XYZ file of C-alpha atoms in Angstrom:
719
model
C 108.566 95.747 111.654
C 111.992 97.542 112.255
C 114.823 94.856 111.559
C 115.163 93.029 114.812
C 118.452 91.892 116.153
C 121.145 89.612 117.306
C 123.981 90.613 119.951
C 124.071 91.190 124.006
C 123.420 87.747 125.324
C 122.971 85.916 121.538
C 126.383 87.764 120.415
C 128.218 85.970 123.794
C 126.907 82.481 123.012
C 127.654 82.718 119.606
C 131.253 83.952 120.210
C 131.804 81.775 124.094
C 129.367 78.829 123.551
C 128.007 79.988 126.385
C 124.689 79.011 127.139
C 121.293 80.427 129.726
C 120.302 82.484 126.975
C 117.090 84.288 127.525
C 114.700 86.505 125.469
C 116.111 89.683 126.608
C 119.321 89.308 125.945
C 118.719 89.485 122.347
C 119.127 93.628 122.047
C 121.140 94.715 119.948
C 123.052 93.358 116.688
C 122.888 91.939 113.378
C 120.140 89.466 112.030
C 117.228 91.532 110.686
C 113.653 90.002 109.852
C 111.156 87.997 111.811
C 113.661 85.930 113.199
C 115.815 88.729 114.572
C 112.575 90.696 115.723
C 111.809 87.888 118.070
C 114.544 87.143 119.514
C 116.007 91.237 119.558
C 113.752 94.374 118.545
C 110.740 92.441 121.050
C 112.577 92.518 123.500
C 112.219 95.656 126.438
C 114.668 94.967 127.889
C 114.491 93.219 131.230
C 117.434 93.726 132.423
C 116.371 97.543 132.360
C 113.529 97.567 133.538
C 110.526 96.071 132.393
C 107.857 98.642 130.296
C 104.389 98.073 130.884
C 102.367 98.458 128.026
C 99.056 99.730 129.758
C 98.192 102.047 126.382
C 97.623 104.809 128.485
C 94.951 103.765 130.727
C 97.600 104.567 133.606
C 98.165 108.348 133.292
C 101.302 110.325 135.794
C 99.505 113.185 137.115
C 101.353 116.172 137.495
C 102.459 115.756 140.934
C 103.486 112.179 140.363
C 106.666 110.981 142.325
C 110.012 109.483 140.364
C 109.341 106.506 138.945
C 110.532 103.447 141.201
C 113.206 101.088 140.039
C 112.096 98.318 136.639
C 108.987 100.683 136.350
C 108.481 103.738 134.238
C 106.710 107.311 134.279
C 104.354 106.713 131.746
C 102.593 103.757 132.819
C 103.267 103.049 137.018
C 103.668 106.092 138.868
C 104.014 106.103 143.034
C 101.140 107.929 142.780
C 99.453 105.724 140.989
C 100.131 102.555 143.297
C 100.694 104.223 147.004
C 99.537 105.175 149.794
C 100.197 107.886 152.117
C 101.351 108.476 155.390
C 97.773 109.817 156.300
C 96.150 106.773 154.948
C 94.002 108.412 152.011
C 95.057 107.736 148.892
C 96.546 109.771 146.150
C 95.860 107.750 142.440
C 95.282 110.259 139.750
C 91.988 109.142 137.806
C 93.038 106.944 134.687
C 90.997 106.910 131.844
C 89.220 103.708 131.061
C 86.984 103.015 128.031
C 83.819 102.222 128.051
C 83.960 99.306 126.160
C 86.750 97.697 128.105
C 85.823 93.893 128.658
C 88.171 91.442 130.305
C 87.854 88.255 129.029
C 87.732 85.139 130.968
C 91.159 84.364 132.039
C 92.944 80.805 131.825
C 93.550 78.277 135.157
C 97.063 78.738 133.999
C 98.539 81.905 134.108
C 102.217 81.061 133.992
C 103.708 82.132 136.970
C 106.013 80.634 139.451
C 104.793 79.621 142.667
C 104.611 82.115 145.781
C 107.607 80.818 148.163
C 105.370 80.370 152.082
C 107.130 82.611 153.297
C 107.201 85.889 151.260
C 107.018 88.662 153.630
C 105.925 91.263 151.071
C 102.393 93.537 152.195
C 100.372 91.513 149.843
C 96.042 91.847 150.285
C 94.131 89.020 151.262
C 90.928 88.047 150.471
C 89.474 89.207 153.960
C 91.184 92.306 153.213
C 90.162 93.293 150.229
C 86.235 91.864 151.798
C 84.891 88.528 151.686
C 82.794 87.394 149.237
C 79.122 87.588 149.305
C 76.974 84.886 150.940
C 73.593 85.562 150.724
C 71.338 82.855 149.449
C 71.026 82.472 146.091
C 68.760 84.228 143.223
C 65.124 82.904 144.257
C 64.561 79.979 141.790
C 67.531 78.211 143.746
C 69.486 78.203 140.604
C 71.891 80.848 139.063
C 71.184 80.902 134.978
C 74.626 79.707 132.901
C 74.821 83.390 132.342
C 75.320 84.626 136.039
C 77.294 82.016 136.188
C 80.107 82.406 133.360
C 79.941 86.282 135.064
C 81.268 84.610 138.914
C 83.334 82.626 137.250
C 85.394 86.076 135.366
C 84.579 87.987 138.143
C 86.331 85.516 140.539
C 89.296 84.847 137.919
C 89.899 88.427 138.009
C 90.199 88.927 141.437
C 92.444 85.847 141.816
C 94.421 86.749 138.616
C 95.232 90.111 140.394
C 95.634 88.767 143.825
C 98.474 86.627 142.748
C 99.405 89.253 140.132
C 100.253 91.198 142.970
C 101.877 88.886 145.336
C 104.543 87.743 142.319
C 105.304 91.412 141.280
C 105.342 92.516 145.083
C 108.054 89.561 145.226
C 109.699 90.607 142.890
C 109.824 94.333 143.366
C 110.125 94.037 146.979
C 110.534 98.078 146.742
C 106.773 99.068 145.291
C 104.170 99.050 147.918
C 101.541 97.647 146.147
C 99.091 96.950 148.444
C 96.852 100.402 149.837
C 93.818 101.677 149.702
C 93.661 102.099 145.580
C 93.876 98.430 145.263
C 91.570 97.277 148.112
C 89.068 99.488 146.427
C 89.228 97.968 143.134
C 88.907 94.061 144.790
C 86.638 95.197 146.912
C 84.319 96.347 144.044
C 85.025 92.564 142.014
C 84.097 91.042 145.056
C 80.559 93.042 145.651
C 79.983 92.281 142.090
C 80.546 88.597 142.412
C 78.394 89.015 145.360
C 75.446 90.866 143.917
C 75.326 88.679 140.904
C 75.648 85.639 143.466
C 73.080 86.428 145.489
C 70.488 87.974 142.594
C 70.912 86.004 139.605
C 70.894 88.900 138.037
C 73.848 90.084 135.844
C 74.571 93.517 134.954
C 77.383 95.522 132.940
C 81.218 94.222 134.059
C 83.311 96.388 136.349
C 85.318 97.638 134.070
C 89.225 97.561 135.174
C 90.943 99.818 137.274
C 94.225 101.281 136.677
C 95.706 98.553 139.256
C 94.319 95.848 137.191
C 95.231 97.029 134.073
C 98.722 97.653 135.565
C 99.003 94.851 136.512
C 97.701 92.418 133.720
C 100.103 94.248 131.210
C 103.048 93.376 133.357
C 101.970 90.093 133.558
C 101.647 90.067 129.141
C 105.326 91.207 129.521
C 106.839 88.263 131.980
C 104.333 85.636 129.979
C 105.450 87.353 126.519
C 109.373 86.940 127.408
C 108.745 83.214 129.215
C 107.292 82.189 125.605
C 110.396 83.839 123.986
C 112.615 82.465 126.114
C 111.506 78.791 125.095
C 111.424 79.604 121.690
C 115.079 81.310 121.818
C 116.097 77.726 123.164
C 114.352 75.754 120.648
C 115.516 77.552 118.024
C 118.523 77.942 118.946
C 119.316 74.569 120.850
C 117.008 72.242 121.210
C 115.737 71.940 117.819
C 119.545 71.512 116.857
C 120.452 69.090 118.737
C 118.446 66.583 118.276
C 115.710 66.824 115.770
C 114.593 63.452 114.872
C 113.431 63.060 118.895
C 112.050 66.294 119.313
C 110.029 65.776 116.294
C 107.198 64.377 117.577
C 106.665 66.459 120.694
C 107.775 69.769 118.689
C 103.914 70.646 117.491
C 102.191 70.021 120.789
C 104.967 72.046 122.034
C 104.518 75.064 119.668
C 101.005 75.057 120.071
C 101.405 75.241 123.952
C 103.857 78.822 123.457
C 101.076 80.156 121.093
C 98.326 79.245 123.857
C 99.929 81.106 126.306
C 99.395 84.078 124.327
C 96.680 83.776 122.963
C 95.482 83.218 127.116
C 96.349 86.537 127.473
C 94.288 89.228 126.426
C 96.533 92.188 125.984
C 98.628 90.244 124.061
C 95.926 88.935 121.026
C 96.742 92.349 118.826
C 100.239 92.814 120.185
C 102.845 93.012 117.295
C 105.132 90.986 119.181
C 102.772 88.110 119.751
C 102.946 88.284 115.720
C 106.048 88.086 115.849
C 106.266 84.690 117.521
C 103.208 83.316 115.645
C 105.054 83.859 111.953
C 108.652 82.629 113.358
C 106.362 79.519 114.669
C 104.929 79.313 111.764
C 108.289 79.022 109.789
C 109.606 76.340 112.034
C 106.551 74.077 111.449
C 107.342 74.632 107.644
C 110.576 74.074 108.006
C 110.365 70.916 110.080
C 106.828 69.621 108.531
C 105.035 70.102 112.111
C 101.307 69.037 110.697
C 98.162 67.721 112.667
C 98.583 64.606 113.857
C 95.546 63.113 111.925
C 96.625 62.006 108.324
C 93.398 60.985 107.088
C 91.421 63.863 107.830
C 87.387 63.403 107.218
C 85.597 65.964 104.820
C 84.337 69.237 106.609
C 80.638 70.597 106.322
C 82.447 73.969 105.879
C 84.500 72.059 102.471
C 81.111 72.333 100.370
C 81.078 68.442 99.126
C 79.820 65.725 101.147
C 81.148 61.848 100.926
C 78.303 61.041 99.130
C 79.495 63.898 95.901
C 83.177 62.497 96.499
C 82.067 58.752 95.823
C 80.047 59.449 92.967
C 82.645 61.730 91.489
C 85.243 58.509 91.376
C 82.534 56.562 90.351
C 82.528 58.708 87.430
C 85.525 58.966 86.915
C 86.410 55.284 86.990
C 84.095 54.573 84.172
C 85.010 57.602 81.776
C 88.214 56.947 82.790
C 89.784 53.642 83.564
C 91.446 52.985 80.367
C 93.097 56.620 80.456
C 96.515 56.049 78.271
C 99.559 56.672 80.684
C 103.208 54.803 80.190
C 103.416 51.546 78.378
C 106.179 50.440 76.542
C 104.960 50.454 73.385
C 105.410 54.781 74.657
C 109.172 54.096 74.064
C 111.198 56.060 71.308
C 112.620 54.057 68.668
C 115.916 52.677 70.050
C 117.478 49.945 70.843
C 117.708 48.288 74.325
C 121.536 48.553 74.132
C 121.337 52.108 72.747
C 118.861 53.393 76.332
C 121.589 50.962 78.272
C 124.362 53.190 76.721
C 122.862 56.553 77.742
C 122.078 55.708 81.122
C 126.062 54.377 81.619
C 126.587 57.648 79.839
C 124.574 59.700 82.900
C 126.833 57.705 85.488
C 129.290 59.423 84.123
C 128.101 63.024 83.364
C 124.976 63.440 85.568
C 121.146 62.439 84.442
C 121.704 64.908 82.022
C 124.007 62.478 80.217
C 121.342 60.241 79.112
C 119.253 62.919 77.279
C 119.287 61.794 73.377
C 120.528 64.235 71.096
C 118.245 64.075 68.314
C 114.840 64.820 71.324
C 116.624 67.350 73.158
C 119.152 70.535 72.677
C 120.722 72.892 75.555
C 119.339 76.357 75.098
C 121.754 79.405 75.728
C 119.705 81.924 77.983
C 119.576 85.386 78.229
C 121.315 87.721 80.253
C 118.561 88.133 82.675
C 118.669 84.782 83.693
C 122.385 85.115 84.918
C 120.867 83.677 88.866
C 119.350 80.597 86.968
C 122.194 79.529 84.317
C 124.628 79.854 87.783
C 122.696 76.703 89.131
C 120.557 75.322 86.470
C 120.754 73.889 82.959
C 117.976 74.705 80.273
C 116.863 71.971 77.608
C 113.969 72.092 74.923
C 112.935 68.715 75.064
C 110.566 66.896 72.025
C 107.231 65.407 72.596
C 106.267 62.129 70.159
C 103.728 64.661 69.333
C 106.832 66.522 67.704
C 105.727 70.205 69.875
C 108.536 71.275 72.295
C 108.303 71.523 75.747
C 111.365 73.364 78.434
C 112.976 71.397 81.013
C 115.075 73.059 83.514
C 117.296 70.568 85.761
C 118.447 71.890 89.109
C 120.555 70.192 92.213
C 122.768 67.144 92.340
C 123.161 66.197 88.957
C 123.313 62.692 90.649
C 120.427 63.180 93.126
C 117.547 61.134 93.074
C 114.792 62.882 90.530
C 112.408 64.452 91.100
C 109.824 66.314 88.435
C 108.072 69.284 89.311
C 105.087 70.736 87.804
C 105.186 74.045 88.520
C 102.033 76.608 89.612
C 100.320 78.755 88.256
C 100.748 80.693 86.293
C 104.811 79.855 86.031
C 106.670 77.729 83.252
C 110.719 76.804 84.414
C 112.070 80.334 85.035
C 110.753 81.141 88.190
C 112.043 81.188 92.083
C 113.798 77.550 92.592
C 114.802 75.994 95.914
C 118.070 76.767 97.349
C 120.513 74.611 94.976
C 122.919 74.152 97.855
C 120.037 72.597 99.967
C 118.891 70.318 96.632
C 122.886 69.196 96.574
C 123.395 68.485 99.959
C 120.006 66.518 100.337
C 120.647 64.763 96.983
C 117.704 65.761 95.092
C 118.104 66.176 91.510
C 114.521 68.648 90.540
C 113.782 69.030 87.034
C 110.961 71.315 86.197
C 108.831 70.446 83.157
C 107.177 73.160 81.735
C 103.407 73.363 80.794
C 102.707 73.588 77.579
C 102.052 76.734 75.770
C 103.485 78.501 78.471
C 107.551 80.281 78.100
C 108.849 78.708 74.715
C 107.559 75.580 74.437
C 104.184 74.560 72.446
C 100.600 74.884 72.974
C 98.855 71.398 73.020
C 95.289 72.651 72.144
C 92.754 71.451 74.332
C 94.950 70.365 76.693
C 93.933 67.905 80.012
C 95.779 67.964 83.236
C 96.427 64.102 82.153
C 98.498 65.163 79.073
C 100.456 67.629 80.679
C 100.991 64.720 82.874
C 101.788 62.354 79.758
C 105.206 64.961 78.557
C 106.376 64.768 82.651
C 106.555 60.545 81.872
C 107.866 61.087 78.404
C 110.791 63.427 79.346
C 111.469 60.895 82.874
C 111.049 57.625 81.262
C 111.796 58.255 77.883
C 114.406 60.785 77.199
C 116.395 60.843 80.962
C 115.797 56.778 80.919
C 114.804 56.954 84.883
C 113.835 53.545 85.973
C 112.192 55.444 88.877
C 111.481 58.715 90.176
C 109.123 61.034 92.203
C 106.662 63.647 91.223
C 105.745 66.373 92.677
C 103.247 69.358 92.036
C 102.813 72.786 93.206
C 99.613 74.889 93.388
C 98.320 74.924 89.835
C 100.703 71.979 88.903
C 99.480 69.857 92.171
C 96.641 68.836 89.387
C 99.530 66.779 87.032
C 101.751 65.879 89.624
C 98.978 63.465 90.910
C 97.685 62.692 87.493
C 101.387 61.554 86.577
C 101.352 59.008 89.364
C 98.193 57.768 88.681
C 99.426 57.478 84.669
C 102.824 55.582 85.744
C 102.699 53.121 88.686
C 105.129 51.667 86.612
C 108.503 54.218 87.372
C 106.865 56.771 89.960
C 107.947 56.096 93.603
C 105.861 58.581 95.552
C 103.930 62.071 95.044
C 103.474 64.890 96.373
C 100.934 67.380 95.924
C 101.709 71.077 97.604
C 98.884 73.665 98.363
C 97.266 72.060 95.341
C 93.818 72.336 94.232
C 91.283 69.692 94.000
C 88.621 69.016 90.834
C 85.457 70.370 90.745
C 83.389 67.388 92.429
C 80.118 69.173 92.255
C 80.165 72.527 90.904
C 82.587 76.175 90.372
C 80.773 78.257 93.054
C 81.645 75.397 95.410
C 85.158 75.281 94.206
C 85.983 78.504 94.750
C 83.933 78.850 97.671
C 87.017 79.670 99.771
C 89.381 81.410 97.806
C 90.057 85.002 98.134
C 87.846 88.090 96.634
C 91.158 88.479 93.818
C 90.913 84.574 92.747
C 87.615 84.386 92.385
C 88.023 87.816 89.967
C 90.440 86.170 88.510
C 89.108 83.662 87.439
C 86.246 85.039 85.914
C 88.505 87.533 83.639
C 91.789 85.300 84.009
C 92.614 86.183 79.804
C 92.602 90.312 81.315
C 94.653 89.209 84.422
C 97.286 87.960 82.028
C 97.378 90.449 80.190
C 97.556 92.792 82.645
C 100.855 90.015 84.029
C 102.325 89.233 80.578
C 103.245 93.485 80.897
C 104.434 93.662 84.982
C 104.648 90.748 86.994
C 104.670 92.584 90.277
C 101.095 93.591 88.665
C 100.014 89.930 89.426
C 101.192 90.852 93.068
C 99.378 94.093 94.271
C 95.873 92.365 92.401
C 96.256 89.559 94.473
C 97.773 91.645 97.359
C 94.400 91.120 99.714
C 94.570 87.864 99.945
C 98.543 87.447 101.103
C 98.519 86.472 104.874
C 102.159 87.917 106.817
C 104.113 84.361 105.487
C 102.586 84.999 102.334
C 103.793 88.214 102.513
C 107.375 87.397 104.178
C 107.525 84.658 101.113
C 107.540 87.441 98.401
C 109.335 89.713 100.007
C 112.425 87.868 99.435
C 111.579 86.714 96.020
C 109.271 89.068 94.502
C 111.505 90.051 91.694
C 111.961 85.660 90.678
C 108.112 85.714 90.644
C 107.438 88.671 88.713
C 110.041 87.636 85.932
C 108.671 83.942 86.231
C 105.443 85.221 85.066
C 106.294 87.690 82.536
C 108.246 84.684 80.982
C 105.696 81.924 81.263
C 103.254 84.689 79.463
C 105.246 86.076 76.911
C 104.395 84.051 74.132
C 100.501 83.950 74.507
C 98.222 84.394 77.643
C 94.903 81.760 75.493
C 97.822 78.619 75.104
C 98.931 79.005 78.739
C 97.116 80.841 82.092
C 93.872 80.279 80.099
C 94.440 76.970 79.287
C 95.589 76.446 82.660
C 92.289 77.827 84.576
C 90.130 75.859 81.664
C 91.817 72.206 82.683
C 91.981 72.869 86.259
C 87.848 72.912 86.008
C 87.674 70.488 83.603
C 87.532 66.724 84.207
C 91.156 65.408 84.550
C 91.330 62.580 82.646
C 91.768 60.106 85.123
C 90.480 57.443 87.606
C 91.302 57.986 91.149
C 90.268 54.721 92.802
C 92.508 52.504 93.685
C 95.417 55.352 93.509
C 98.413 52.812 92.544
C 101.079 54.671 94.391
C 102.176 56.732 97.784
C 100.999 60.313 97.662
C 101.123 63.155 100.116
C 98.997 66.295 100.140
C 100.840 69.015 101.722
C 98.831 72.202 102.868
C 98.645 75.309 105.225
C 95.730 75.616 107.256
C 94.049 77.862 109.678
C 96.329 78.378 113.042
C 93.710 80.221 114.591
C 94.984 82.955 113.939
C 93.550 83.707 110.632
C 96.310 82.800 108.687
C 94.843 80.673 105.364
C 95.693 79.794 101.538
C 92.548 82.149 100.048
C 94.050 80.929 96.174
C 94.371 76.856 96.392
C 92.276 76.667 99.976
C 92.869 73.856 101.848
C 89.383 72.368 101.495
C 90.639 71.199 98.094
C 93.251 69.226 99.763
C 90.440 67.774 102.147
C 88.613 66.993 98.883
C 91.868 64.931 96.970
C 92.421 63.046 100.416
C 88.882 61.331 100.138
C 88.953 60.813 96.525
C 92.553 59.230 96.763
C 91.627 56.554 100.156
C 95.868 55.445 100.567
C 96.837 59.520 100.195
C 97.739 60.917 103.518
C 96.659 64.525 104.434
C 99.922 66.624 106.507
C 98.535 70.453 107.630
C 100.795 72.629 108.804
C 98.975 75.385 110.754
C 99.907 79.287 109.870
C 100.938 78.531 106.374
C 99.092 80.189 103.513
C 100.010 79.591 99.945
C 102.807 81.424 98.409
C 104.894 80.879 101.310
C 103.358 76.860 101.046
C 105.728 77.139 97.845
C 108.696 76.895 99.662
C 109.505 73.134 98.303
C 113.407 72.570 100.317
C 111.153 71.598 103.521
C 108.188 68.851 101.424
C 111.453 67.772 99.520
C 113.681 66.943 102.962
C 110.536 65.494 104.520
C 108.445 62.859 102.108
C 110.772 62.073 99.584
C 113.854 60.908 101.775
C 113.169 57.345 102.293
C 112.898 57.509 98.349
C 116.290 59.222 97.635
C 117.678 56.895 100.289
C 116.960 53.746 98.530
C 117.715 55.695 95.793
C 121.344 56.056 96.791
C 121.497 52.357 97.968
C 120.659 51.343 94.535
C 122.791 53.996 92.652
C 126.249 52.283 93.212
C 128.171 54.035 90.864
C 128.066 56.825 93.344
C 131.279 57.272 95.641
C 129.571 55.681 99.279
C 131.263 58.995 101.044
C 128.923 60.891 98.553
C 126.641 59.163 100.093
C 127.275 59.359 103.487
C 127.170 63.046 103.052
C 123.689 63.226 102.229
C 122.665 60.833 105.131
C 124.711 63.435 107.569
C 123.264 66.428 106.461
C 119.478 64.296 106.239
C 119.506 63.530 109.773
C 120.165 67.352 111.157
C 117.316 69.798 110.638
C 117.244 72.808 107.620
C 118.052 76.200 108.299
C 115.358 78.281 108.711
C 114.301 79.701 105.367
C 115.825 82.823 103.738
C 111.878 84.319 103.999
C 111.801 83.754 107.507
C 114.272 86.896 107.882
C 112.000 89.172 105.533
C 111.227 91.912 107.895
C 107.883 93.076 109.167
C 105.252 94.549 107.106
C 103.476 93.788 103.363
C 105.976 92.510 100.747
C 106.448 95.518 98.835
C 107.938 97.524 101.534
C 111.282 97.093 103.958
C 112.896 99.598 106.985
C 109.251 101.283 106.034
C 110.569 101.477 102.261
C 108.243 101.143 99.242
C 109.757 98.230 97.230
C 110.472 100.086 94.348
C 111.910 103.024 96.012
C 115.741 103.463 94.652
C 116.578 102.899 98.204
C 115.295 98.778 98.080
C 115.607 98.292 94.552
C 119.763 97.380 95.326
C 119.646 93.983 93.487
C 118.503 94.478 90.025
C 116.280 91.871 88.178
C 119.620 90.374 86.660
C 119.921 89.153 90.742
C 122.831 91.048 90.872
């Protein structure tokens, strides 16, 4: 997609504050990417005339008259539509594909009512030919197929008449009626009468040039109207009344898309895809999930409730007494020493509580300048003597959220925006799993083992009295396990595009994954070795499973993702990614029965356009919701896997109550600071950076490969 742009009426609004924006106003300016394309370049300048996208179905003949106002010679010509003085039609035959099949059209055609006083040459039903009134077929009853055919033809006829009326009103200089128009209407009414009288369903009449022209015109009108409404929502309503509109926003966006999907001519239109993708970005940013929070298992999930209940009982029998945190786990210090550390944290931020004999700061290499500017890296000692690396980002005094990152990522991956973390009052602490990066390995580790590392770091080293846990993708299991093992301190768990345990067999567990991910699990070591040499190679390997939102997220973050993969696997692939794959497929080491803390499971789901998670399928979150009876399931339509790794909306949506409670009790934080955080939290988040990525695959931009000299203007140091 070429970069869309914002100006015209949009620039006027931005400068003067005047309202009245329309989709078609956004024709020039400076926004690039999906938002700019949708409210910019996707428009075809209604002010200058609406272009019909008839794909060549109506061709201008050599003797075609000059185009009428509001039309283009390439698609609607006087020769196609007018009737000459002699009464003979002078139409230029248009090629019509044999396989053209107009699907049943919706009852709501999304056009304005036609006033009673409209005085235009509109063909009526009587002019077009009365529908046949012969008796029905000998059986006295039409078949379902015949009834459906009649309904389809009747809708085509009705839409054609209404479309003619609407267009004749808007372009009164165009004589829409004529012999050609009447002939097409007569063809439809004759076909209706034939099916009704005989009950025989033959080939459906292909749409003629006039019908195709009307469909194209109405497609353009629908696109413009949906675009206008989306512009108003993004630039006005979403920003001014977020709290009141949140519950109604999801259905409203659904209706916008449905109006596009009801027009067959728009189903594969690039501009429809632009709108779909922007709607997906809005849904994710505002976390507009489906209303059902306890969605049952579906047949395609590959497991039944009986399977889940059996697995829950087996896990409870095996791991009911799994060790978590207890006072016996405390590091060897007096209560007074712990209080001193906590008091130091009130002056220096959370890192002030870190005991110097257990934790040391790490000086990072120059290639991490973008990370060192917004975070601090530490090496923490575990009770068994291992070292685990920890990165701290965001508000130094904010509500603590410990993150277990996805596979195969350590502490050097893409981070949420630092300013967002600070403004929203979150301190994000990324904990590397054993064997990744410079963290020491833990042989035969389990999900529960990784959770115990997080608990030790949070409770003993940072001396937190309360914290939340966030698990992303392959780290979602670790987040869930942390809540199970430390209910004393964990306030809430959030798993984002996470995986489930293997409830039945590995084939069912991988059933809905894309082929690259299935192949990756079968040859994980070979894939890890290639990725260690080039993080970009993993993106290329997984490319067939990426959807448009994935490409957009990766396009913005590709060099950060590639760096994160390479650094995470630098020390060993066997103790990192290979160990991760093994622990995900093995029992997690926790009981799911009577899960002790609130938990939210966030996942993307197919929006009807085929966008889905092919790495951690949504079936995994449905299975987790079935395993954990108190879990809340939040399914966001139109979001795939990589775009679901954008954590800012998740933090703000699901951990806001815990953050607010924390600031109420954090009396050492100035009241003004807490009030600023609350004011910022009351406003909607800005749309993410990836929403402005241009169309195309992650490795392309403006038609150039991402590794071209023109594209690589940001080097790997982040400059």
